[in-house]
Structure formats: structure tokens, C-alpha cells
Coordinates of C-alpha atoms in Angstrom, one line a residue:
M24 CA -4.2 21.9 12.4
S25 CA -2.3 18.6 12.3
G26 CA -1.5 15.8 9.9
R27 CA -0.7 16.7 6.4
T28 CA 0.9 20.0 5.3
F29 CA 0.2 21.9 2.1
A30 CA 3.5 23.1 0.7
D31 CA 2.3 23.0 -2.8
G32 CA 0.9 25.1 -5.6
C33 CA -2.6 25.8 -4.3
G34 CA -2.9 29.4 -2.8
N35 CA -5.8 28.7 -0.4
P36 CA -6.1 24.9 0.0
V37 CA -7.9 24.7 3.4
L38 CA -9.9 27.9 3.0
A39 CA -7.8 29.8 5.7
E40 CA -8.4 32.9 3.6
G41 CA -12.2 32.4 3.3
L42 CA -13.4 31.6 -0.2
H43 CA -10.6 33.4 -1.9
G44 CA -10.1 31.5 -5.3
W45 CA -13.1 29.2 -4.8
G46 CA -16.5 29.6 -6.4
S47 CA -19.5 27.9 -8.1
L48 CA -19.8 27.2 -11.7
D49 CA -23.6 27.0 -11.8
G50 CA -24.9 29.5 -9.6
A51 CA -25.2 27.4 -6.4
V52 CA -24.4 29.3 -3.3
L53 CA -20.9 28.4 -2.0
A54 CA -20.1 28.9 1.8
R55 CA -17.2 28.5 4.0
T56 CA -18.1 26.2 6.9
A57 CA -16.3 25.1 10.0
I58 CA -15.6 21.4 10.2
G59 CA -14.2 19.1 12.9
D60 CA -14.0 15.7 11.2
H61 CA -11.0 16.3 8.9
A62 CA -7.4 15.4 9.8
A63 CA -5.8 18.5 8.3
A64 CA -8.4 21.2 7.8
R65 CA -10.7 23.3 10.0
H66 CA -12.8 24.7 7.2
A67 CA -14.4 23.4 4.0
A68 CA -16.4 24.8 1.1
R69 CA -20.0 23.7 1.2
S70 CA -23.0 24.0 -1.2
I71 CA -26.4 22.5 -1.8
A72 CA -26.5 21.4 -5.4
V73 CA -29.5 22.8 -7.3
A74 CA -29.3 20.0 -10.0
P75 CA -27.9 16.5 -9.9
V76 CA -24.7 17.7 -11.7
T77 CA -22.8 20.6 -10.2
G78 CA -19.3 22.1 -10.3
W79 CA -16.9 24.5 -8.5
Y80 CA -13.7 26.2 -9.6
L81 CA -10.7 26.1 -7.3
P82 CA -7.7 28.5 -6.9
E83 CA -5.7 29.1 -10.1
L84 CA -2.3 27.4 -10.8
A85 CA 0.5 29.0 -12.8
V86 CA 2.0 26.4 -15.2
R87 CA 4.5 25.9 -18.0
A88 CA 3.9 23.7 -21.0
G89 CA 5.0 20.1 -20.4
E90 CA 4.8 20.4 -16.7
R91 CA 3.0 17.5 -14.9
W92 CA 0.9 18.1 -11.8
T93 CA -1.2 15.9 -9.5
V94 CA -4.3 17.9 -8.6
G95 CA -6.4 16.5 -5.8
I96 CA -9.1 17.5 -3.2
D97 CA -10.9 15.9 -0.3
V98 CA -14.7 15.6 -1.0
R99 CA -17.7 14.3 0.8
V100 CA -21.5 14.2 0.0
D101 CA -24.5 13.4 2.2
A102 CA -26.5 11.4 -0.4
G103 CA -23.7 9.5 -2.3
G104 CA -22.5 10.4 -5.7
A105 CA -19.4 10.8 -7.8
A106 CA -16.7 13.4 -8.5
R107 CA -13.8 14.2 -10.7
V108 CA -11.1 16.9 -11.2
E109 CA -10.7 18.8 -14.5
M110 CA -8.2 21.4 -15.7
D111 CA -8.9 24.3 -18.0
W112 CA -5.8 25.7 -19.7
Y113 CA -5.1 29.3 -20.6
D114 CA -2.4 31.1 -22.7
A115 CA -0.4 34.3 -21.7
S116 CA -3.2 36.5 -23.1
G117 CA -5.8 34.7 -21.0
E118 CA -7.5 32.9 -24.0
F119 CA -8.8 29.4 -23.2
L120 CA -6.8 26.6 -24.8
S121 CA -8.4 23.3 -23.8
S122 CA -9.7 21.3 -21.0
T123 CA -8.5 17.9 -19.6
S124 CA -10.6 15.6 -17.4
G125 CA -9.5 13.2 -14.7
G126 CA -11.3 9.9 -14.0
E127 CA -14.6 9.9 -11.9
M128 CA -14.5 8.5 -8.5
L129 CA -17.6 7.2 -6.7
L130 CA -18.4 8.5 -3.2
G131 CA -20.3 7.0 -0.5
A132 CA -23.0 8.8 1.5
G133 CA -22.2 10.3 4.8
A134 CA -19.2 11.8 6.7
V135 CA -16.4 10.0 4.8
W136 CA -13.8 12.3 3.1
T137 CA -12.6 10.8 -0.2
H138 CA -9.5 12.2 -2.0
V139 CA -10.4 12.8 -5.6
S140 CA -7.3 13.4 -7.8
A141 CA -5.8 13.1 -11.3
V142 CA -2.4 13.8 -13.0
F143 CA -2.4 16.5 -15.7
T144 CA 0.2 17.6 -18.3
A145 CA 0.1 21.3 -19.3
P146 CA -0.4 21.6 -23.1
A147 CA 1.7 23.8 -25.5
G148 CA 1.2 27.5 -24.8
A149 CA -0.3 27.1 -21.4
V150 CA 0.9 29.5 -18.7
N151 CA -2.1 29.3 -16.4
S152 CA -4.8 26.9 -15.4
H153 CA -8.1 26.6 -13.4
P154 CA -8.7 23.3 -11.6
L155 CA -12.4 22.4 -11.5
L156 CA -14.3 20.0 -9.3
R157 CA -17.2 18.3 -11.1
M158 CA -19.8 16.5 -8.9
R159 CA -23.0 14.5 -9.6
S160 CA -25.6 12.8 -7.4
A161 CA -28.8 10.8 -8.1
A162 CA -30.9 13.9 -7.7
G163 CA -30.7 17.6 -6.9
G164 CA -30.5 18.9 -3.3
A165 CA -27.3 17.0 -2.4
H166 CA -25.0 18.6 0.2
W167 CA -21.4 18.8 -0.9
W168 CA -18.3 19.6 1.1
A169 CA -14.6 20.0 -0.2
T170 CA -11.3 21.0 1.4
A171 CA -7.5 20.3 1.4
A172 CA -6.8 21.0 -2.3
T173 CA -3.4 19.9 -3.3
Y174 CA -1.4 20.9 -6.4
R175 CA 1.9 18.9 -6.5
P176 CA 4.5 19.1 -9.3
L177 CA 5.8 15.8 -10.6
A178 CA 9.5 15.5 -11.3
R179 CA 10.6 14.1 -14.6
A180 CA 12.5 10.9 -14.3
V181 CA 15.2 9.9 -16.7
P182 CA 16.0 6.3 -17.6
A183 CA 19.4 5.1 -16.7
G184 CA 19.9 3.4 -20.1
G185 CA 18.8 0.2 -21.9
D186 CA 15.2 -0.5 -22.8
D187 CA 13.8 -1.0 -19.4
G188 CA 12.6 2.6 -19.2
V189 CA 12.0 4.5 -15.9
Q190 CA 11.0 2.0 -13.2
A191 CA 9.0 2.9 -10.0
A192 CA 10.9 0.2 -8.2
V193 CA 14.2 2.0 -9.0
V194 CA 12.9 5.6 -8.4
H195 CA 11.2 4.7 -5.2
G196 CA 13.7 2.2 -3.8
W197 CA 11.7 -1.0 -3.7
G198 CA 14.8 -3.3 -3.5
P199 CA 15.5 -6.4 -5.5
V200 CA 13.1 -8.4 -7.6
V201 CA 11.8 -11.4 -5.6
D202 CA 9.6 -13.0 -8.2
G203 CA 8.0 -12.5 -11.6
D204 CA 9.0 -13.4 -15.2
E205 CA 11.5 -11.8 -17.6
F206 CA 10.1 -13.7 -20.5
D207 CA 13.6 -14.8 -21.6
Y208 CA 12.5 -18.0 -23.2
T209 CA 10.5 -19.1 -26.3
G210 CA 7.1 -20.9 -26.4
A211 CA 4.2 -20.8 -24.0
P212 CA 4.3 -19.0 -20.7
R213 CA 6.1 -20.9 -18.0
A214 CA 3.6 -23.4 -16.4
D215 CA 5.4 -23.2 -13.1
R216 CA 4.7 -19.4 -12.9
W217 CA 1.5 -18.9 -14.8
S218 CA -1.9 -20.6 -14.9
T219 CA -3.5 -19.8 -18.3
Y220 CA -7.3 -19.7 -18.6
D221 CA -9.2 -22.2 -20.8
G222 CA -12.9 -21.4 -21.0
P223 CA -15.6 -18.7 -21.5
G224 CA -14.3 -15.1 -21.6
H225 CA -15.2 -12.1 -19.5
A226 CA -18.9 -12.3 -18.6
G227 CA -19.3 -15.1 -21.1
N228 CA -18.0 -13.0 -24.1
G229 CA -15.7 -14.8 -26.4
R230 CA -13.3 -17.4 -25.1
R231 CA -10.1 -17.4 -23.2
T232 CA -7.6 -20.0 -24.5
P233 CA -4.0 -20.8 -23.7
S234 CA -3.0 -20.5 -27.4
A235 CA -3.6 -16.7 -27.2
F236 CA -0.2 -16.5 -25.4
S237 CA 3.2 -16.8 -26.9
V238 CA 6.7 -15.8 -25.8
A239 CA 9.5 -14.9 -28.4
G240 CA 12.3 -12.4 -28.6
G241 CA 12.0 -11.4 -24.9
V242 CA 8.3 -10.5 -25.2
L243 CA 5.1 -12.1 -24.1
T244 CA 2.2 -11.5 -26.5
N245 CA -1.5 -12.0 -25.6
H246 CA -3.3 -11.9 -28.9
G247 CA -7.1 -11.1 -29.2
A248 CA -8.6 -12.5 -32.5
A249 CA -11.5 -11.2 -34.5
D250 CA -13.8 -14.0 -33.2
G251 CA -13.3 -13.0 -29.5
S252 CA -10.6 -15.6 -28.7
T253 CA -8.2 -14.1 -26.3
G254 CA -6.1 -14.9 -23.2
G255 CA -5.9 -14.6 -19.4
M256 CA -3.5 -16.0 -17.0
A257 CA -2.8 -15.8 -13.2
F258 CA 0.5 -15.8 -11.4
R259 CA 0.8 -19.0 -9.4
S260 CA 3.9 -18.7 -7.1
G261 CA 1.9 -18.8 -4.0
R262 CA 3.1 -15.5 -2.8
G263 CA -0.3 -13.9 -2.6
S264 CA -0.3 -11.0 0.0
R265 CA -2.6 -8.4 1.4
H266 CA 0.2 -5.8 0.7
Y267 CA 2.4 -5.9 -2.5
R268 CA 4.6 -4.1 -5.0
M269 CA 4.7 -5.1 -8.7
E270 CA 5.6 -3.6 -12.0
A271 CA 5.1 -4.5 -15.7
R272 CA 6.5 -3.2 -18.9
M273 CA 3.7 -3.2 -21.3
R274 CA 2.4 -1.9 -24.7
L275 CA -1.0 -2.3 -26.3
Y276 CA -2.0 -2.0 -29.9
N277 CA -4.4 -3.0 -32.7
V278 CA -3.4 -5.4 -35.4
G279 CA -4.4 -4.9 -39.0
A280 CA -7.0 -2.6 -40.6
A281 CA -9.6 -0.9 -38.3
A282 CA -12.7 -3.2 -37.9
G283 CA -14.7 -4.2 -34.9
H284 CA -15.0 -3.6 -31.3
Q285 CA -12.0 -2.7 -29.0
Y286 CA -10.3 -5.2 -26.8
H287 CA -10.0 -4.3 -23.0
P288 CA -6.5 -5.2 -21.5
V289 CA -6.0 -5.2 -17.8
L290 CA -3.3 -5.9 -15.1
L291 CA -5.0 -6.7 -11.9
C292 CA -4.8 -8.3 -8.5
W293 CA -7.4 -10.9 -7.7
P294 CA -8.3 -12.4 -4.3
D295 CA -6.8 -15.8 -3.5
S296 CA -10.1 -16.7 -2.0
E297 CA -11.8 -16.3 -5.4
R298 CA -14.7 -14.5 -3.5
W299 CA -15.7 -11.5 -5.5
P300 CA -16.6 -8.8 -4.7
H301 CA -16.1 -9.7 -1.0
G302 CA -12.3 -10.2 -1.5
G303 CA -11.9 -7.0 -3.5
E304 CA -10.3 -6.5 -6.9
D305 CA -7.4 -4.1 -7.8
D306 CA -7.5 -3.3 -11.6
W307 CA -4.4 -1.1 -11.5
A308 CA -3.8 -0.7 -15.2
E309 CA -6.9 -1.1 -17.4
T310 CA -8.1 0.5 -20.6
D311 CA -9.7 0.1 -24.1
I312 CA -7.2 -0.3 -26.8
G313 CA -7.3 2.8 -28.9
S314 CA -8.4 5.0 -26.0
G315 CA -5.2 6.9 -25.5
R316 CA -5.5 6.7 -21.7
M317 CA -4.8 4.4 -18.8
E318 CA -7.3 3.8 -16.0
A319 CA -7.4 2.2 -12.6
F320 CA -10.4 0.7 -10.8
I321 CA -9.9 -0.4 -7.2
H322 CA -13.0 -2.2 -6.1
W323 CA -13.9 -2.0 -2.5
P324 CA -14.3 -5.3 -0.7
G325 CA -17.9 -5.9 0.2
D326 CA -21.3 -6.8 -1.4
D327 CA -21.4 -4.1 -4.2
G328 CA -19.0 -4.9 -7.1
S329 CA -19.6 -1.4 -8.6
A330 CA -18.2 0.4 -5.5
Q331 CA -14.7 1.5 -6.4
S332 CA -12.2 4.2 -6.5
C333 CA -11.1 5.3 -10.0
A334 CA -8.3 7.2 -11.7
A335 CA -7.4 8.0 -15.4
E336 CA -4.3 9.3 -17.1
Q337 CA -3.7 10.3 -20.7
V338 CA -0.8 8.2 -22.2
D339 CA 0.2 6.7 -25.5
I340 CA -0.5 3.1 -24.6
T341 CA 0.9 1.9 -28.0
R342 CA 4.4 2.6 -26.8
W343 CA 6.3 0.8 -24.0
H344 CA 5.5 2.1 -20.5
N345 CA 6.2 0.8 -17.1
Y346 CA 3.0 0.3 -14.9
A347 CA 3.4 -0.3 -11.3
V348 CA 1.2 -0.6 -8.2
E349 CA 1.9 -0.5 -4.4
R350 CA -0.7 -1.6 -1.9
A351 CA 0.4 -0.7 1.6
A352 CA -1.3 -0.4 5.0
G353 CA -2.2 3.2 4.4
H354 CA -2.7 3.6 0.6
V355 CA -3.0 2.0 -2.8
A356 CA -0.8 3.9 -5.3
G357 CA -0.1 3.5 -9.1
F358 CA 2.9 4.7 -11.2
I359 CA 3.5 5.2 -14.8
D360 CA 7.3 5.3 -15.8
G361 CA 8.1 6.0 -12.1
V362 CA 5.6 8.8 -11.6
E363 CA 2.7 8.4 -9.3
W364 CA -0.6 9.0 -11.1
F365 CA -3.1 7.8 -8.4
R366 CA -3.1 7.3 -4.7
F367 CA -6.2 6.1 -2.7
T368 CA -6.3 6.3 1.1
D369 CA -10.0 5.8 1.8
R370 CA -10.6 3.1 4.5
R371 CA -13.0 1.4 2.2
V372 CA -10.1 0.7 -0.3
L373 CA -7.7 -0.4 2.5
R374 CA -9.9 -3.0 4.3
I375 CA -8.7 -5.9 2.0
P376 CA -9.7 -9.1 3.8
G377 CA -7.1 -11.5 2.4
P378 CA -4.1 -12.1 0.1
M379 CA -4.3 -11.3 -3.7
H380 CA -2.2 -12.5 -6.7
P381 CA -1.5 -10.8 -10.1
V382 CA -3.4 -11.6 -13.3
V383 CA -2.9 -10.5 -16.9
Q384 CA -6.0 -10.3 -19.1
L385 CA -7.1 -9.2 -22.6
D386 CA -10.9 -9.0 -22.2
C387 CA -13.7 -9.2 -24.7
F388 CA -16.6 -7.0 -23.5
H389 CA -18.9 -7.8 -26.5
R390 CA -21.0 -10.9 -27.1
R391 CA -21.1 -12.4 -30.6
A392 CA -19.4 -9.4 -32.1
V393 CA -16.6 -8.9 -34.5
M394 CA -13.5 -7.7 -32.5
Q395 CA -10.6 -5.6 -33.7
P396 CA -7.6 -7.9 -33.5
A397 CA -5.1 -6.7 -30.9
N398 CA -2.0 -7.6 -28.9
Q399 CA -1.1 -7.0 -25.3
D400 CA 2.7 -7.3 -25.1
L401 CA 4.8 -7.6 -21.8
R402 CA 8.6 -7.4 -21.8
W403 CA 8.7 -8.3 -18.1
F404 CA 6.6 -8.7 -14.9
R405 CA 8.5 -8.0 -11.6
I406 CA 7.3 -8.5 -8.1
Y407 CA 9.0 -7.0 -5.1
A408 CA 8.9 -7.5 -1.3
P409 CA 5.7 -6.0 0.1
P410 CA 6.0 -2.6 1.9
R411 CA 6.5 -2.8 5.6

């Protein structure tokens, strides 16, 4: 065995002990099979799904309430499909407490291993957990393989002081800020840094208007109105790059009484070529206001705009948090308050054809509909030197 090691919480990550701790949730026959196409494992669990939707349980993990764990596993399927990781939580008496689901990741057909992962926080009273792998394909009969399960604890970072919170740039040593905006002025976003949109909204829904943006008190506000008028803007420094590091301090919240559809804020990187989907698209902090979660959708460059790697994390988006992203030669990783919550290494994610630039948007997904007024606030947006 070579490549990655597995010094983590999983007791039988690469099935060296047979199927100990692994099993089927729906009666499908699970077998241990030899493999030769994985960088770090010689065996995988394999089954033929009876129905389009199937599931396995993985080795148990002892936890304590409040602990955060990244749980992941390498998966492949012969017919294409999607997979996600879930966690079932149990108390000291073995009673079931609750279940938490990670974001679903799309999988291509064939012999490509895709790492499916999510970050989970153990709830109050939890002392044990059962990671689950949920899989779906277009029809029954799909062949599924999985191996290299990883359970990694996440350290709790503590802010050094002030109101900047815990920053990935500080925790991971990204160096000095090289560009961005501190929003330490009043009025419209600086025209030498941002190009604000003026035209139809997302997919023709609503309208993007420069007047949606305002800067005051050290905060940029992007306001979405009830009639679908909202804002979007692109950074215009000319520093577009295939590889990058950036971080933004953001909060998202509804304004006024509950009424109408939810706005959809997103921090993303868009291809300088403006060719989509061929140039890719990195939506590294995206959600619906009111959802209570943050999501990421890293679109694979190519002809299919729906082909993407996805992640999700439960978080109170109404409070200030620091969202960061790093695209390097071997990975795309996301961070919330300095803690990594997704990492994609699939070659389809990494084959970005050209430079990209950051974009801030508050999107309207509903045509001719009443929207719930909402704000997307940014305290700062910081860009760092690309990883080497």
C-alpha cells in the first residue's frame, strides 16, 4: 500500500480486516473484493444494487457532544449516479438520537474514484455514531465500490481578538493580503475594484441593479427587494488565476416579516473567458437564505453544466462567519471559520482550463414572484497569493 495513510478514527478503513464494521442497509449482498486501481487501498466493498437507491453502513465512531468530524469515503459506480454521507447519532444507552446528512455528490460512470465527504457536529448526548453511505443511480443493477473511509477530527480554532473571527488565511498560513476590499468607505462599491451588474437577473429572474449595493459602517450590503431587484458584482483587478486563495466575512438574513420566496446568495469564481460551462464555475459558498446551511457546487469544466462536486455544512448563516476557498494543483478546499469543510481531488474538478475571478451575487430563482426581502452583508473580501 502507498500514498495516503489512515491514522484516523475509522477502525477498518481499507477493509484489511474483511468486512468487519461494513454492511448493507437494504439486503443487497456486500462483498470484499480485490482492486488494483486505487492509490491507497488493495480492497473495496462491492455490491450490486437491487433498487436505484441503496445504502451501506460503515464502521462505528465513538464521539463526544460538540466534536466536529470530517467523514469521507472513496466511491465509484459503473453506471453513473450520486452519493452522500450521513451520520446516525446514539446516546450512552444505545438509543437513537438523530441523523445528519451531508451534501450529495454526482459521480461519473466508470473506473474513477470520487471522494465523498461531509463535516458533522456531534449533538448533545451523543457518545457513538454510525456513518452511512447513501447511493443512487438511474436504475437498479448498478455496481458500487467503496473504500478508504476516513474519520478525521477537526480542531477548534479560537479567534485572536477583534471582530474578524477565525480566518483560514491565519490558521493555514496564507501570508499577507494581496488584493480585495475592506469596505472602509461609504457609498457605492469602489468602481476600480468591482464591476456591478445592470441587467436581467439569474436565468432572467428579477433584475440585477447597481443600486442594490451600499457601503456604510465598514459593511457592504447587497439588498434583495420584494420585486426581485437585487445585486451582483465581479472583482475587476485583473488578477484572475487558475489557482487562488480568498476569504470573505459574510452574514445572510431576511428583512421584515416572512413573506415570499427565499433569495439565493453565492460567493463564486467565474471564468475570465466567460465561457460556461467549458471554463468551469466554483460556487464555494452558496445557499438559500433561511436554510440554516452552507453549500458548495464546484462545476466541472466541459459540456455539461450540471456535472459538479457538492458539499453541505450546517451553520447559522445569519451570524458572521468567514468563508474561504483554496484552489491548488491537487485540490479545491473550502473553509468556514478556519475549519476545512470540503476538499475535492477528482481530476474532473482540477482540469480548470483558464483563469477565474471572484464574484458576489444575491440571486433570484423565481420568475414574476414575490420575494422575501433579504440582505447579503460582507465585512471584507480578501485575496491572497495563489498556492505554489
